XYZ file of C-alpha atoms in Angstrom:
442
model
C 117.415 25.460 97.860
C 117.041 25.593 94.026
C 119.051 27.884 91.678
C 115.680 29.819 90.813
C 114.698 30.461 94.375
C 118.415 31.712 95.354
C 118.588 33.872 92.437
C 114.837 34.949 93.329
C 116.142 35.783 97.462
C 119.237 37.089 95.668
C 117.517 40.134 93.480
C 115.049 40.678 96.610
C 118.448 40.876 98.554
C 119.929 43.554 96.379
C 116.663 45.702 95.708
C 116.510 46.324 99.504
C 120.000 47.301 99.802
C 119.977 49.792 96.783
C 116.137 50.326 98.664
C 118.403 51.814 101.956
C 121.253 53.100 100.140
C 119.020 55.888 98.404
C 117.403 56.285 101.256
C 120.519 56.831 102.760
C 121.623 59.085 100.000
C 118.713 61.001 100.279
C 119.078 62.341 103.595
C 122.722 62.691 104.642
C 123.694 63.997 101.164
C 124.815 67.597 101.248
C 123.829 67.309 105.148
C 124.866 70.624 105.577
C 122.012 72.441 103.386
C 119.508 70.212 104.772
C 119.876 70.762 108.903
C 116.758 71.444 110.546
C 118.906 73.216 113.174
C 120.783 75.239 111.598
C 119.558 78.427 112.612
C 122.072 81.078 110.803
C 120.699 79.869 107.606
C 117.594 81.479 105.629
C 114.024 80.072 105.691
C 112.666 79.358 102.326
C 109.685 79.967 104.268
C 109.494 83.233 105.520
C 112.111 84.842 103.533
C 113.992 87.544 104.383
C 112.247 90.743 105.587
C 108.588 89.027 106.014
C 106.555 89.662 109.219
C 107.487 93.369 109.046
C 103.935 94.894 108.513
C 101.985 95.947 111.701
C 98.563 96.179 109.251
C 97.128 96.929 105.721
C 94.327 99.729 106.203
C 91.767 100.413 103.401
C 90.345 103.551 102.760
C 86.347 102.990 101.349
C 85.580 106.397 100.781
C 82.952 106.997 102.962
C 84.863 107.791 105.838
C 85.018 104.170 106.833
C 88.722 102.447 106.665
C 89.090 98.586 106.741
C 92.100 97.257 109.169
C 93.608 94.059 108.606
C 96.749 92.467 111.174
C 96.530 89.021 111.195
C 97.407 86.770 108.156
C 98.568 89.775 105.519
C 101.725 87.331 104.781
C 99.393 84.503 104.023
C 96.981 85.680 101.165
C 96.771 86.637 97.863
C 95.795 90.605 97.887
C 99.369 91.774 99.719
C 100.847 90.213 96.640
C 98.899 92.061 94.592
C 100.070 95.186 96.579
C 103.299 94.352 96.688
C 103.528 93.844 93.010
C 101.991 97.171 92.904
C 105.122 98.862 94.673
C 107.556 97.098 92.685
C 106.545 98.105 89.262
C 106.332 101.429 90.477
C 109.931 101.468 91.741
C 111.218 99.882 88.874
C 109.330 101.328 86.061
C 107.624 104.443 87.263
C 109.270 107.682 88.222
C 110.718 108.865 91.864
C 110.529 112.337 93.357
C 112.582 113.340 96.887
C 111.480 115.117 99.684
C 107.438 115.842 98.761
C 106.931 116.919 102.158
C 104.184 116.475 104.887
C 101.631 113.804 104.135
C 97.923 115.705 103.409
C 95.725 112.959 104.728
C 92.231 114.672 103.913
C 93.997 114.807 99.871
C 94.706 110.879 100.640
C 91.379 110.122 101.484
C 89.423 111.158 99.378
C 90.732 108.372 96.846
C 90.985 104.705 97.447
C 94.693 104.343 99.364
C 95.776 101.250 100.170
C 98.116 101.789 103.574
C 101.102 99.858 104.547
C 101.560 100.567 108.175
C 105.214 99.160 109.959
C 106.260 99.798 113.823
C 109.582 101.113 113.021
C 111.391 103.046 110.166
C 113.206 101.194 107.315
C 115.529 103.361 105.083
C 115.971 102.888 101.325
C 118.402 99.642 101.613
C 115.057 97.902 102.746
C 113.027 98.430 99.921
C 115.333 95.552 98.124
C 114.466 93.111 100.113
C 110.917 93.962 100.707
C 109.425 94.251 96.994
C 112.056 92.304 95.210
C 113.240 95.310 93.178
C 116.819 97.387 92.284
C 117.060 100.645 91.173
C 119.444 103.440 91.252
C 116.147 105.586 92.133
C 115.972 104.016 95.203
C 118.450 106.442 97.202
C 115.777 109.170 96.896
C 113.391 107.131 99.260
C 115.377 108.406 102.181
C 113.443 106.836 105.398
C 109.198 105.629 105.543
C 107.560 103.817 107.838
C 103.920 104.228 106.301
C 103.734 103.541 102.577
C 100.339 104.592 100.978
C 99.173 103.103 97.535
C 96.733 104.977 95.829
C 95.278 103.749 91.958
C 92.674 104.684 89.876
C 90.503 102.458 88.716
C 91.224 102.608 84.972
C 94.637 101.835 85.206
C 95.931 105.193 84.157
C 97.670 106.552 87.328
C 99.131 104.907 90.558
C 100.675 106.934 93.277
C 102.849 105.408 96.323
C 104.153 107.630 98.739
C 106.746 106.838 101.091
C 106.014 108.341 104.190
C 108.329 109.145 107.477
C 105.963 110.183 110.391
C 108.363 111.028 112.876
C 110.136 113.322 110.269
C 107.637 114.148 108.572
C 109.262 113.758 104.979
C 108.123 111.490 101.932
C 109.033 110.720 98.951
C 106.906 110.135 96.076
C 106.935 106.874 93.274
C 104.772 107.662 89.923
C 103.122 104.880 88.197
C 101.419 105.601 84.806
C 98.939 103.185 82.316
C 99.587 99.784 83.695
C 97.518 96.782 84.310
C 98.886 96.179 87.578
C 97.070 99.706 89.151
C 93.378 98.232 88.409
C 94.449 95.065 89.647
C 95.394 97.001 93.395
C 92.549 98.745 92.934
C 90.151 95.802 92.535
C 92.195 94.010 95.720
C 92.022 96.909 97.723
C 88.193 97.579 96.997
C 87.304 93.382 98.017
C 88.891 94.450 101.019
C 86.877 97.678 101.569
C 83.428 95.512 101.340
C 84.455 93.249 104.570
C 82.108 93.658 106.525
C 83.401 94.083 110.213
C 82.348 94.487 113.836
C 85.244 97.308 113.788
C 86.125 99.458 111.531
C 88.193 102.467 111.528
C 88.281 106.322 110.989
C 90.732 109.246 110.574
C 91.431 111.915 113.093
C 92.468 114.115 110.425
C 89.567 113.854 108.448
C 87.069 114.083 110.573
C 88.626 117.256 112.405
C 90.004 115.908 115.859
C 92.732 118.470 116.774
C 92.670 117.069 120.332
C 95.348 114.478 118.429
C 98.694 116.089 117.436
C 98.936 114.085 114.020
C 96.547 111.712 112.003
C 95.573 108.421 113.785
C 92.799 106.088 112.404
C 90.817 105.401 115.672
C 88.439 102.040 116.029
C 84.761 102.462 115.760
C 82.095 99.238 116.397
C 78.942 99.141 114.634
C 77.028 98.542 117.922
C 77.484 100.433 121.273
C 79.269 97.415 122.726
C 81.941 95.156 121.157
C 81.159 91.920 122.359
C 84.984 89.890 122.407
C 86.975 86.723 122.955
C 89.180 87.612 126.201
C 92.686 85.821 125.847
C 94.107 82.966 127.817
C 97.842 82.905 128.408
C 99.326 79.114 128.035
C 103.026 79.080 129.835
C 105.165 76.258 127.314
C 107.803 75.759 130.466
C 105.972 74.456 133.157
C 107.681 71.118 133.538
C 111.115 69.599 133.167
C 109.389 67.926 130.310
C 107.734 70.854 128.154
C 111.344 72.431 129.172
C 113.398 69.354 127.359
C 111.093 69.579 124.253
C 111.929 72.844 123.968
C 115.733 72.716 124.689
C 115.855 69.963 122.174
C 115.178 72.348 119.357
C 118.159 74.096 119.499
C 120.552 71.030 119.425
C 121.563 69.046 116.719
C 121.264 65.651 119.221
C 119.201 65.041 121.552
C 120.067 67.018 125.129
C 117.038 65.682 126.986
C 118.237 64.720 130.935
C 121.337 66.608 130.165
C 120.849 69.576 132.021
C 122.303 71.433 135.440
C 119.370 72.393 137.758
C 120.149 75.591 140.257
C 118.125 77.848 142.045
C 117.335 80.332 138.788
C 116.156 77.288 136.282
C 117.664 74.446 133.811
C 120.740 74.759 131.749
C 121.512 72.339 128.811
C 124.943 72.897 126.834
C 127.147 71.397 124.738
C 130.357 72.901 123.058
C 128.658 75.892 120.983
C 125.270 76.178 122.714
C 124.187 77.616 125.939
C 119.891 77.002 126.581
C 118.638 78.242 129.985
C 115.348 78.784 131.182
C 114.623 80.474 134.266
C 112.303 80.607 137.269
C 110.676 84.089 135.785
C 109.435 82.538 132.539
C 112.433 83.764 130.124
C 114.187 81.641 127.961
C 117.893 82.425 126.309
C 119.731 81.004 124.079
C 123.273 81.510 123.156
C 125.188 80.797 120.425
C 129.022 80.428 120.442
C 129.686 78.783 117.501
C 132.485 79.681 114.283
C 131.114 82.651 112.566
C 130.407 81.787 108.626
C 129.103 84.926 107.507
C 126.240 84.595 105.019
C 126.036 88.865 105.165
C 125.031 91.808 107.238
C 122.402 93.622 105.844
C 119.596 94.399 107.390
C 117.588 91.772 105.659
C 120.422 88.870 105.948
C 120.163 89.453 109.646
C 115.938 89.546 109.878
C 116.352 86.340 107.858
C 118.298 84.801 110.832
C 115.880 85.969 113.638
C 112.725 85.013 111.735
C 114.742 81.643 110.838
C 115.137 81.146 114.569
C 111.889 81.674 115.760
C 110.292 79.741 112.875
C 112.288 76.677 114.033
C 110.692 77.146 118.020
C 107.758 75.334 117.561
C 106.527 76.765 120.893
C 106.194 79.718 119.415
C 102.397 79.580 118.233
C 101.155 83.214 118.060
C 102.053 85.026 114.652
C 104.637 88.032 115.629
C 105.673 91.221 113.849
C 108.512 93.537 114.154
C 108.186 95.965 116.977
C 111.553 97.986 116.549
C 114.794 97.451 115.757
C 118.553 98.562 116.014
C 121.944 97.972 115.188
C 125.303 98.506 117.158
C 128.554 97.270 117.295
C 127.938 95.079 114.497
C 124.943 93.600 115.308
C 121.273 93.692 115.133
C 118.880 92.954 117.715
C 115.126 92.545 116.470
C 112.159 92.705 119.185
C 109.187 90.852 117.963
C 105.447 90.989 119.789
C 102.218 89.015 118.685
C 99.171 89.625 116.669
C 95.604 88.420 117.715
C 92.038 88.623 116.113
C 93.672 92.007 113.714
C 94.925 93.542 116.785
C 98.437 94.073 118.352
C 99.040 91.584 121.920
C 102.069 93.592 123.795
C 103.818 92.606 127.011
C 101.915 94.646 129.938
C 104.501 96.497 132.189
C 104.364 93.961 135.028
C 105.727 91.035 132.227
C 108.208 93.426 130.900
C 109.303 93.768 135.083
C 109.364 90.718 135.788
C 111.031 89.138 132.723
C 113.348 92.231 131.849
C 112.254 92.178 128.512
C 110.927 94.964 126.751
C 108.789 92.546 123.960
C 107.788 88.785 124.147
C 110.850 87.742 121.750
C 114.357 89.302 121.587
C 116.724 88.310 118.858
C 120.556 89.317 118.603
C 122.124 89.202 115.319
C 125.273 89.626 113.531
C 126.628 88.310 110.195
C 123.484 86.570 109.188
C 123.905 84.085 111.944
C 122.233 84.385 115.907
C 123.844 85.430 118.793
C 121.296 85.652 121.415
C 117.289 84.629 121.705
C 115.286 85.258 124.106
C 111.620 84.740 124.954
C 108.511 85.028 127.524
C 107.880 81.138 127.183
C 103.857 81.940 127.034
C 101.318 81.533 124.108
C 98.123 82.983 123.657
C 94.983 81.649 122.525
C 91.120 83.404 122.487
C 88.826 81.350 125.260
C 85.960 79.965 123.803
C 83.876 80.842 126.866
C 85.202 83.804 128.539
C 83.093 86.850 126.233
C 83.532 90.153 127.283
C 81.318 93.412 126.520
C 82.998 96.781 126.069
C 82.597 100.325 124.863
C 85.821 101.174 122.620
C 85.083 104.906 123.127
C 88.405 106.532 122.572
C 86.623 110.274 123.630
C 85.947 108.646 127.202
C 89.198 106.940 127.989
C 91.020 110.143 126.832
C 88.700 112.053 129.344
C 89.663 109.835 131.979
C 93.200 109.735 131.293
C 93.238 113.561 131.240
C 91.235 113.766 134.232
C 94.529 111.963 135.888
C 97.104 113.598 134.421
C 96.113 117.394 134.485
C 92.800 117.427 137.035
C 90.896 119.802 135.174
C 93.706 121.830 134.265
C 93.077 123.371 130.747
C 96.666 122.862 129.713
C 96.477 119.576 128.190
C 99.047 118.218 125.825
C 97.657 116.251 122.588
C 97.613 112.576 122.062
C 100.342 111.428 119.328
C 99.280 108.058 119.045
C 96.741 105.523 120.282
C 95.773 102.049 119.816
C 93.443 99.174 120.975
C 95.391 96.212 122.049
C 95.584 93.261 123.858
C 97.881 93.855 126.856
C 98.868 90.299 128.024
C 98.654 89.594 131.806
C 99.175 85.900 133.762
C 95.715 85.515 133.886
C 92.465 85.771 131.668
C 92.856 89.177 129.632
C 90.918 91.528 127.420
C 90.930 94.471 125.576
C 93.233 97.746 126.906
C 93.968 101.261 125.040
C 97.567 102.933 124.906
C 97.754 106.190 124.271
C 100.925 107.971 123.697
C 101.473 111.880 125.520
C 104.097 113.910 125.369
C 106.887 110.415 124.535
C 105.118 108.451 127.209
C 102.293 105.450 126.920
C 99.701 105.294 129.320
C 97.173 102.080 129.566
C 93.560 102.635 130.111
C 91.771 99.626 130.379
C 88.418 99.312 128.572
């Protein structure tokens, strides 16, 4: 071999080796920041205190409001909103208890309405608008927040509105780019044109409803609909090992104990079982490292955890939540086509879980998961036909529950949902009487 062709194999030699080296480098430095199963950590993805919102409604003016459920984290007009909120926190001025909510006043304007599940106090507003202020205090509790702008940028009003309590507080937002701005979002969203759209009890005078609830409406008589096909993600040993693998750091395929409830897989901090009733748990038993324990620190974790379980294919939301003993458990259900998907009583039975995904928290780092291993997807050939006609299935609920008695309590809530079943599934109503939810198919 000649000096120029081993000095030639030489610098090839060393290029690959620096070539790997990087490489190397690359991935296994700071190891600990880049583990795609570390599941205490916070996504950079869904940040901290996203997947809260239930829906956006839009009020046209014309007695006519716009509902949107699905995709609100992924485009551009909640940021707009959002942005909207912040400035008025942080620049505009904050009154305390402004009492009841008028929703015929409301209405009559363009409002933009933020709709959640469950209540969130003032230490959530950080976390969900980006913003600190000292004014914040006086937003005591809200699970409704409604933005309403003029169009000339003079005057923004958000109001911060507890329905159970029936308190608000009130943020004051004067000449500022950022109110036209919502106001042009919220009016591109007012002109989609939809099969459904809503309307207000209040406004249109329906005491048979205790408090204001925007009701569905379809431009036609029937609402012709995708029905929903449930997909179970456990049926095999080998769906099962694909999704046990997700929660270890190696591979823990074939390393399981079978018994007569399901599959186990463990190793010295992790505990995966999946059982003969369609649940999945997970438990954690690893050192704590705490990374906080605020409310948002610990959604962080949950939405962390269920971001990294890839079987998890349906986008969720934050039914409820609470918080004892120093931790936080998070119940999380699906959203399909705009609408709600909840688990119908017989799941709820026969998993003994009260949504599709249950996530214990403490110190910023999970505890417990658990989950109805079942996605959802619209059939492409099952179409149904129905009637949403909220008069008639209150008449026949009420023809059940009092038999023409004329001593009928009022409806607090009710919604059009999918309620999930085992099998092919449409459209249902729940309607909330008296602290109980009844289910009236459609």
């Amino acid at each position: 071999m000649t000096i120029k062709h081993l000095g030639r194999n030489f610098i090839i030699a060393f290029l690959m080796v620096l070539a790997i080296y990087q490489t190397g480098k690359l991935w296994f430095e700071d190891i600990s920041d880049h583990n795609f199963f570390n599941f205490s950590g916070k996504s950079e993805s869904t940040g901290s205190m996203f997947y809260t919102l239930d829906r956006i409604l839009v009020n046209t003016g014309d007695n006519r409001v716009v509902s949107i459920g699905s995709g609100i984290y992924t485009n551009e007009y909640k940021k707009t909103f959002d942005k909207a909120v912040t400035e008025a926190l942080s620049k505009g001025s904050i009154s305390e208890n402004t009492g009841n909510l008028d929703w015929n006043s409301v209405l009559d304007n363009r409002a933009v309405i933020y709709g959640y599940d469950c209540s969130f106090g003032s230490g959530a507003l950080e976390s969900l608008f980006n913003v600190k202020s000292e004014s914040l205090g006086a937003i005591k509790s809200f699970d409704t927040i409604v933005i309403s702008p003029r169009a000339d940028n003079s005057y923004m009003r958000v109001i911060f509105f507890d329905s159970v309590n029936k308190t608000s507080a009130t943020a004051e937002l004067k000449s500022s780019s950022v109110i036209g701005e919502c106001f042009d979002a919220g009016t591109r969203l007012a002109d989609r044109d939809e099969d459904i759209y809503y309307i207000s009890s209040a406004e249109n005078g329906f005491d048979i409803f205790s408090e204001n609830i925007f009701l569905p409406r379809c431009k036609s008589e029937n609402y012709s609909y995708n029905a929903v096909e449930p997909h179970f993600t456990a049926n095999d040993i080998q769906m099962i090992e694909e999704n046990a693998n997700i929660f270890f750091n190696n591979a823990i395929a074939g390393n399981y104990t079978r018994n007569s409830d399901g599959y186990t897989f463990s190793d010295e901090t992790t505990v995966v079982k999946f059982s003969e009733n369609d649940v999945m748990e997970y438990f954690s038993y690893d050192t704590k490292h705490s990374s906080g324990n605020s409310l948002a620190d610990n959604m962080s974790a949950a939405l962390n955890m269920i971001e990294q379980d890839k079987f998890v294919t349906n986008e969720v939301y934050l039914h409820s939540y609470s918080y004892a003993d120093g931790q936080f458990t998070f119940l999380f259900n699906y959203k399909l086509n705009d609408l709600k998907l909840l688990p119908s009583e017989e799941i709820k039975k026969k998993t003994g879980l009260s949504s599709f995904i249950e996530v214990s928290v403490s110190q910023g780092s999970v505890d417990r998961y658990r989950k109805y291993t079942c996605r959802y997807t619209l059939s492409d050939k099952n179409i149904q036909s129905a009637k949403i006609d909220f008069i008639g299935a209150i008449d026949k609920l009420y023809s059940q529950l009092y038999k023409g008695s004329d001593d009928k309590k009022p409806v607090d809530d009710m919604t059009l949902v999918y309620m999930a079943e085992d099998k092919s599934f449409g459209l249902s109503w729940t309607v909330d009487i008296d602290g109980r939810e009844y289910v009236v198919d459609i």
